[in-house]
Coordinates of C-alpha atoms in Angstrom, one line a residue:
Chain A
M238 CA -6.1 12.7 -16.6
T239 CA -5.5 13.1 -13.0
N240 CA -2.9 12.1 -11.0
H241 CA -4.9 12.4 -7.6
R242 CA -7.8 10.5 -6.8
R243 CA -9.6 11.9 -3.6
A244 CA -10.6 9.7 -1.1
L245 CA -14.7 9.5 -0.7
A246 CA -16.1 8.5 2.8
D247 CA -16.5 5.4 3.7
F248 CA -13.2 3.9 2.1
R249 CA -14.6 4.7 -1.7
W250 CA -12.6 6.6 -3.8
E251 CA -12.9 8.8 -6.8
G252 CA -13.0 7.0 -10.1
V253 CA -12.4 3.7 -8.5
D254 CA -15.1 1.1 -8.9
L255 CA -16.4 -1.2 -6.4
R256 CA -16.1 -4.6 -7.4
A257 CA -17.3 -8.3 -6.5
Y258 CA -14.4 -10.0 -4.8
K259 CA -14.6 -12.7 -6.9
D260 CA -16.6 -14.7 -9.5
E261 CA -19.3 -16.1 -7.1
A262 CA -19.2 -19.6 -8.4
A263 CA -15.6 -20.1 -8.4
A264 CA -14.5 -20.0 -4.7
P265 CA -16.8 -19.8 -1.4
F266 CA -16.4 -16.4 0.7
R267 CA -18.8 -14.0 2.4
S268 CA -19.6 -10.5 1.9
V269 CA -16.2 -9.2 0.4
T270 CA -15.5 -6.2 -1.8
R271 CA -12.4 -4.9 -4.0
Q272 CA -11.5 -1.8 -5.2
V273 CA -8.2 -1.5 -7.5
L274 CA -6.5 1.4 -6.2
A275 CA -2.9 1.3 -8.1
T276 CA -2.3 -0.8 -11.5
A277 CA -0.4 0.5 -14.7
P278 CA 0.9 -1.4 -17.5
D279 CA 4.7 0.1 -16.4
L280 CA 4.4 -1.0 -12.9
K281 CA 4.9 -4.3 -11.9
G282 CA 3.0 -4.2 -8.8
E283 CA -0.6 -3.5 -8.2
L284 CA -2.3 -1.8 -5.1
R285 CA -6.0 -3.1 -4.2
Y286 CA -8.2 -2.4 -1.4
F287 CA -10.7 -5.4 0.1
E288 CA -13.3 -5.2 2.7
V289 CA -15.1 -8.0 4.4
A290 CA -18.2 -7.0 6.1
P291 CA -18.7 -8.0 9.9
G292 CA -19.0 -11.6 10.0
G293 CA -17.6 -12.1 6.5
W294 CA -14.3 -14.0 5.0
T295 CA -12.3 -14.3 2.0
T296 CA -11.8 -17.6 0.1
L297 CA -8.9 -20.2 1.6
E298 CA -6.7 -20.6 -0.4
R299 CA -2.7 -20.8 -1.5
H300 CA -0.8 -19.6 -4.7
A301 CA 3.0 -18.9 -6.1
H302 CA 2.7 -15.0 -5.3
V303 CA 3.2 -13.1 -2.5
H304 CA 0.7 -10.7 -0.7
A305 CA 1.9 -7.8 1.3
V306 CA -1.0 -6.7 3.3
T307 CA -1.7 -3.4 5.3
I308 CA -4.5 -3.4 7.4
L309 CA -6.3 -0.3 7.2
R310 CA -9.7 -0.6 9.0
G311 CA -11.8 -2.3 11.7
A312 CA -10.6 -5.4 13.4
G313 CA -10.3 -9.2 12.4
R314 CA -8.1 -12.1 12.5
A315 CA -5.9 -13.7 9.7
L316 CA -4.7 -17.4 9.0
V317 CA -1.4 -17.3 7.2
G318 CA 0.1 -20.9 7.2
D319 CA -0.8 -22.5 10.5
E320 CA -0.5 -19.1 12.4
V321 CA -3.9 -17.5 13.3
F322 CA -3.5 -13.9 14.9
A323 CA -6.0 -11.0 15.4
V324 CA -5.1 -7.7 13.3
R325 CA -5.9 -4.2 13.5
P326 CA -5.1 -0.9 11.4
L327 CA -1.7 -0.4 10.2
D328 CA -0.8 -4.0 11.0
L329 CA 1.4 -5.5 8.2
V330 CA 0.6 -9.1 6.9
T331 CA 2.9 -11.1 4.8
V332 CA 1.4 -14.0 2.9
P333 CA 4.6 -16.6 1.5
A334 CA 4.6 -18.4 -1.7
W335 CA 2.0 -21.4 -0.8
A336 CA 0.9 -20.2 2.4
W337 CA -3.1 -21.2 3.3
H338 CA -4.4 -17.8 3.8
Q339 CA -7.5 -16.4 4.8
F340 CA -8.9 -13.2 6.3
R341 CA -12.1 -13.2 8.8
A342 CA -14.1 -9.9 9.8
S343 CA -14.9 -9.5 13.3
A344 CA -18.6 -9.8 14.3
G345 CA -18.9 -6.0 15.1
E346 CA -16.7 -4.5 12.3
P347 CA -15.7 -4.5 8.8
L348 CA -11.9 -5.5 8.0
G349 CA -10.7 -3.5 5.3
F350 CA -7.3 -4.0 4.3
L351 CA -4.8 -2.7 1.0
C352 CA -2.9 -5.5 -0.6
M353 CA 0.1 -5.5 -3.2
V354 CA 1.1 -8.3 -5.5
D355 CA 2.5 -8.7 -8.7
A356 CA 0.6 -7.7 -11.6
E357 CA 1.5 -11.0 -13.2
R358 CA 0.4 -13.9 -10.6
D359 CA -0.6 -17.2 -10.8
R360 CA -4.4 -18.5 -10.0
P361 CA -5.1 -19.5 -6.4
Q362 CA -5.9 -22.9 -5.4
L363 CA -8.4 -24.1 -3.3
P364 CA -7.9 -27.1 -0.7
T365 CA -8.7 -30.6 -1.4
A366 CA -11.0 -32.3 1.4
E367 CA -7.3 -33.7 2.4
Q368 CA -5.9 -30.3 2.9
R369 CA -8.7 -29.1 4.7
A370 CA -8.5 -31.8 6.8
A371 CA -4.8 -31.4 7.7
L372 CA -5.3 -27.4 8.5
E373 CA -8.4 -28.6 10.8
A374 CA -6.4 -31.2 12.6
I375 CA -4.4 -27.6 14.2
P376 CA -6.6 -26.8 16.9
A377 CA -6.3 -23.0 16.5
V378 CA -6.8 -23.4 12.7
A379 CA -10.1 -25.5 13.2
R380 CA -11.6 -22.7 15.4
F381 CA -10.5 -20.1 13.3
L382 CA -12.2 -21.8 10.0
A383 CA -15.3 -22.7 12.2
G384 CA -15.4 -19.1 12.8
S385 CA -15.6 -19.0 16.2
Chain B
M33 CA 9.8 -15.8 11.2
T34 CA 6.4 -14.3 11.9
N35 CA 4.4 -13.0 9.0
H36 CA 2.5 -10.6 10.9
R37 CA 4.3 -7.0 12.3
R38 CA 1.9 -5.5 14.6
A39 CA 1.6 -1.9 14.5
L40 CA 3.0 0.4 17.1
A41 CA 2.0 3.8 18.1
D42 CA 3.2 7.0 15.6
F43 CA 3.4 5.3 12.3
R44 CA 6.1 2.8 13.3
W45 CA 6.0 -0.9 13.2
E46 CA 7.4 -4.0 14.8
G47 CA 10.6 -5.2 13.9
V48 CA 10.6 -2.3 10.6
D49 CA 14.0 0.0 11.2
L50 CA 13.4 4.0 10.9
R51 CA 15.7 5.1 8.2
A52 CA 17.3 8.3 6.8
Y53 CA 15.0 9.2 3.9
K54 CA 18.2 9.6 1.3
D55 CA 21.9 10.1 1.6
E56 CA 21.8 14.1 2.8
A57 CA 25.2 15.1 0.7
A58 CA 23.0 13.5 -2.2
A59 CA 19.8 15.5 -2.7
P60 CA 17.9 18.0 -1.1
F61 CA 15.0 17.5 1.6
R62 CA 13.9 18.3 4.7
S63 CA 12.3 16.2 7.7
V64 CA 11.8 13.1 5.9
T65 CA 11.7 9.6 7.3
R66 CA 11.5 6.1 5.6
Q67 CA 10.4 2.5 6.7
V68 CA 10.1 -0.4 4.2
L69 CA 7.0 -2.2 5.2
A70 CA 7.2 -4.9 2.6
T71 CA 10.4 -6.2 0.1
A72 CA 10.8 -9.7 -0.7
P73 CA 13.3 -11.6 -3.5
D74 CA 9.7 -13.2 -4.6
L75 CA 7.9 -9.9 -5.0
K76 CA 8.5 -7.6 -8.2
G77 CA 6.9 -4.4 -5.9
E78 CA 7.9 -2.7 -2.4
L79 CA 6.0 -0.8 -0.5
R80 CA 7.5 1.8 1.8
Y81 CA 6.2 4.4 4.5
F82 CA 7.5 8.0 4.1
E83 CA 6.8 10.7 6.9
V84 CA 7.3 14.3 6.2
A85 CA 7.7 16.5 9.7
P86 CA 5.6 19.4 9.5
G87 CA 7.2 21.9 7.1
G88 CA 8.9 19.5 5.4
W89 CA 9.8 18.0 1.8
T90 CA 10.7 15.7 -0.3
T91 CA 13.4 16.1 -2.6
L92 CA 12.3 17.4 -6.3
E93 CA 13.0 14.7 -8.9
R94 CA 11.8 12.7 -11.5
H95 CA 12.7 8.8 -13.2
A96 CA 11.6 6.3 -15.1
H97 CA 9.9 4.2 -12.2
V98 CA 6.3 5.1 -11.7
H99 CA 4.7 6.2 -7.6
A100 CA 1.7 4.7 -6.5
V101 CA 1.1 7.0 -3.2
T102 CA -1.5 6.3 -0.4
I103 CA -1.6 9.0 2.2
L104 CA -2.1 7.5 5.7
R105 CA -1.7 10.7 7.6
G106 CA -1.9 14.3 8.1
A107 CA -1.8 16.8 5.6
G108 CA 0.1 18.5 2.9
R109 CA 0.4 19.5 -0.7
A110 CA 1.7 17.6 -3.9
L111 CA 3.5 18.4 -7.2
V112 CA 3.0 16.0 -9.9
G113 CA 4.1 17.1 -13.4
D114 CA 2.6 21.0 -13.5
E115 CA -0.5 19.7 -11.0
V116 CA -0.4 21.0 -7.3
F117 CA -2.8 19.5 -5.1
A118 CA -3.7 19.5 -1.5
V119 CA -4.0 15.6 0.0
R120 CA -5.3 14.3 2.8
P121 CA -5.5 10.5 4.5
L122 CA -6.4 8.1 1.9
D123 CA -6.0 10.2 -0.9
L124 CA -4.0 8.3 -3.9
V125 CA -1.4 9.8 -6.1
T126 CA 0.1 8.6 -9.0
V127 CA 3.4 9.7 -10.4
P128 CA 3.6 8.9 -13.6
A129 CA 7.3 8.3 -15.8
W130 CA 9.3 11.3 -15.8
A131 CA 7.2 13.5 -14.0
W132 CA 8.7 16.0 -11.3
H133 CA 7.0 15.4 -8.2
Q134 CA 7.6 16.6 -4.3
F135 CA 5.7 16.3 -1.4
R136 CA 5.2 18.9 1.2
A137 CA 3.9 18.5 4.8
S138 CA 1.7 21.5 5.9
A139 CA 3.3 23.8 8.9
G140 CA 1.0 22.4 11.4
E141 CA 1.0 18.4 10.4
P142 CA 3.2 15.5 9.8
L143 CA 2.5 14.2 6.2
G144 CA 2.8 10.4 6.0
F145 CA 2.3 8.0 3.0
L146 CA 2.6 4.5 1.7
C147 CA 4.6 4.3 -1.7
M148 CA 4.3 1.4 -4.0
V149 CA 7.4 1.1 -6.4
D150 CA 9.0 -1.6 -8.4
A151 CA 11.9 -3.0 -6.6
E152 CA 14.1 -2.9 -9.6
R153 CA 14.2 0.8 -10.7
D154 CA 16.4 3.4 -11.8
R155 CA 17.9 6.3 -9.9
P156 CA 16.3 10.2 -9.6
Q157 CA 17.4 12.9 -11.5
L158 CA 17.5 16.1 -10.1
P159 CA 16.0 19.3 -11.9
T160 CA 19.0 21.3 -13.8
A161 CA 18.8 25.1 -13.2
E162 CA 17.2 25.2 -16.8
Q163 CA 14.5 22.7 -15.9
R164 CA 14.0 24.4 -12.5
A165 CA 13.2 27.4 -14.1
A166 CA 10.7 26.2 -16.5
L167 CA 9.1 24.7 -13.6
E168 CA 9.0 28.1 -11.7
A169 CA 7.5 29.8 -14.7
I170 CA 4.1 28.0 -13.7
P171 CA 3.0 30.2 -11.0
A172 CA 1.2 27.8 -9.3
V173 CA 4.4 25.4 -9.1
A174 CA 6.8 28.3 -8.3
R175 CA 4.1 29.1 -5.3
F176 CA 4.5 25.3 -4.2
L177 CA 8.4 25.3 -4.6
A178 CA 8.6 28.4 -2.2
G179 CA 6.8 26.9 0.3
S180 CA 4.0 29.3 0.3

């Protein structure tokens, strides 16, 4: 057993599997991968690396658990609650409990980020048609969700 | 309140204080700073960024809580248990419960890393003279602790 996992090229790591972001059928997303970098029975947090390919996006969702995100690679935009902002490497993003959120990579660059969460956490909720309409009533959010 | 803290130059962040690593009197270390990047009452983990200046080192210590470290900047070496290894950006280092550990920056470069821990955790222990002698009986560890 080693306590050192070397970084490989292109944001991969020794002994860390590249996984599907989610079950395709369960929630809409495009071009996202997931690597679990740190998880242990005696650790209450978990650290994952997500990478959104150029033009891709994570699921629009919300939940009780909090995300603490550190951008590592590329460029993109984030929606948190009713705020939309551009993100770049080393920026920090907090997703509070029950805030709707989504990450979108720029057309020309992937967006890679670390995400710290509680190991024990609730399942995400997807927006109802009504909740999505309420988000789209905010012009900046509507533009973000349309990918424009 | 914002959910976005922009990265500033030189591994600093908007609205994040640069703190002393520890109370100087309590434990030996050299040239280390600490920034708390993510902590919240509803988050069981905490994310900190530590930076060790060229030639500096963190305290040699151990504790029940686990560290999940992601190297972000520079170069150096780590001691975990009785293993010594070189680290570089994006490498992952796990410090298991009760493993003696220390991080040392190279002479010519700082060593900066993220460290995920449980928010609730025990206090570190310093080695007794006997414990330090046992570590120094391992040649690679003795060289590491001597900074050579």
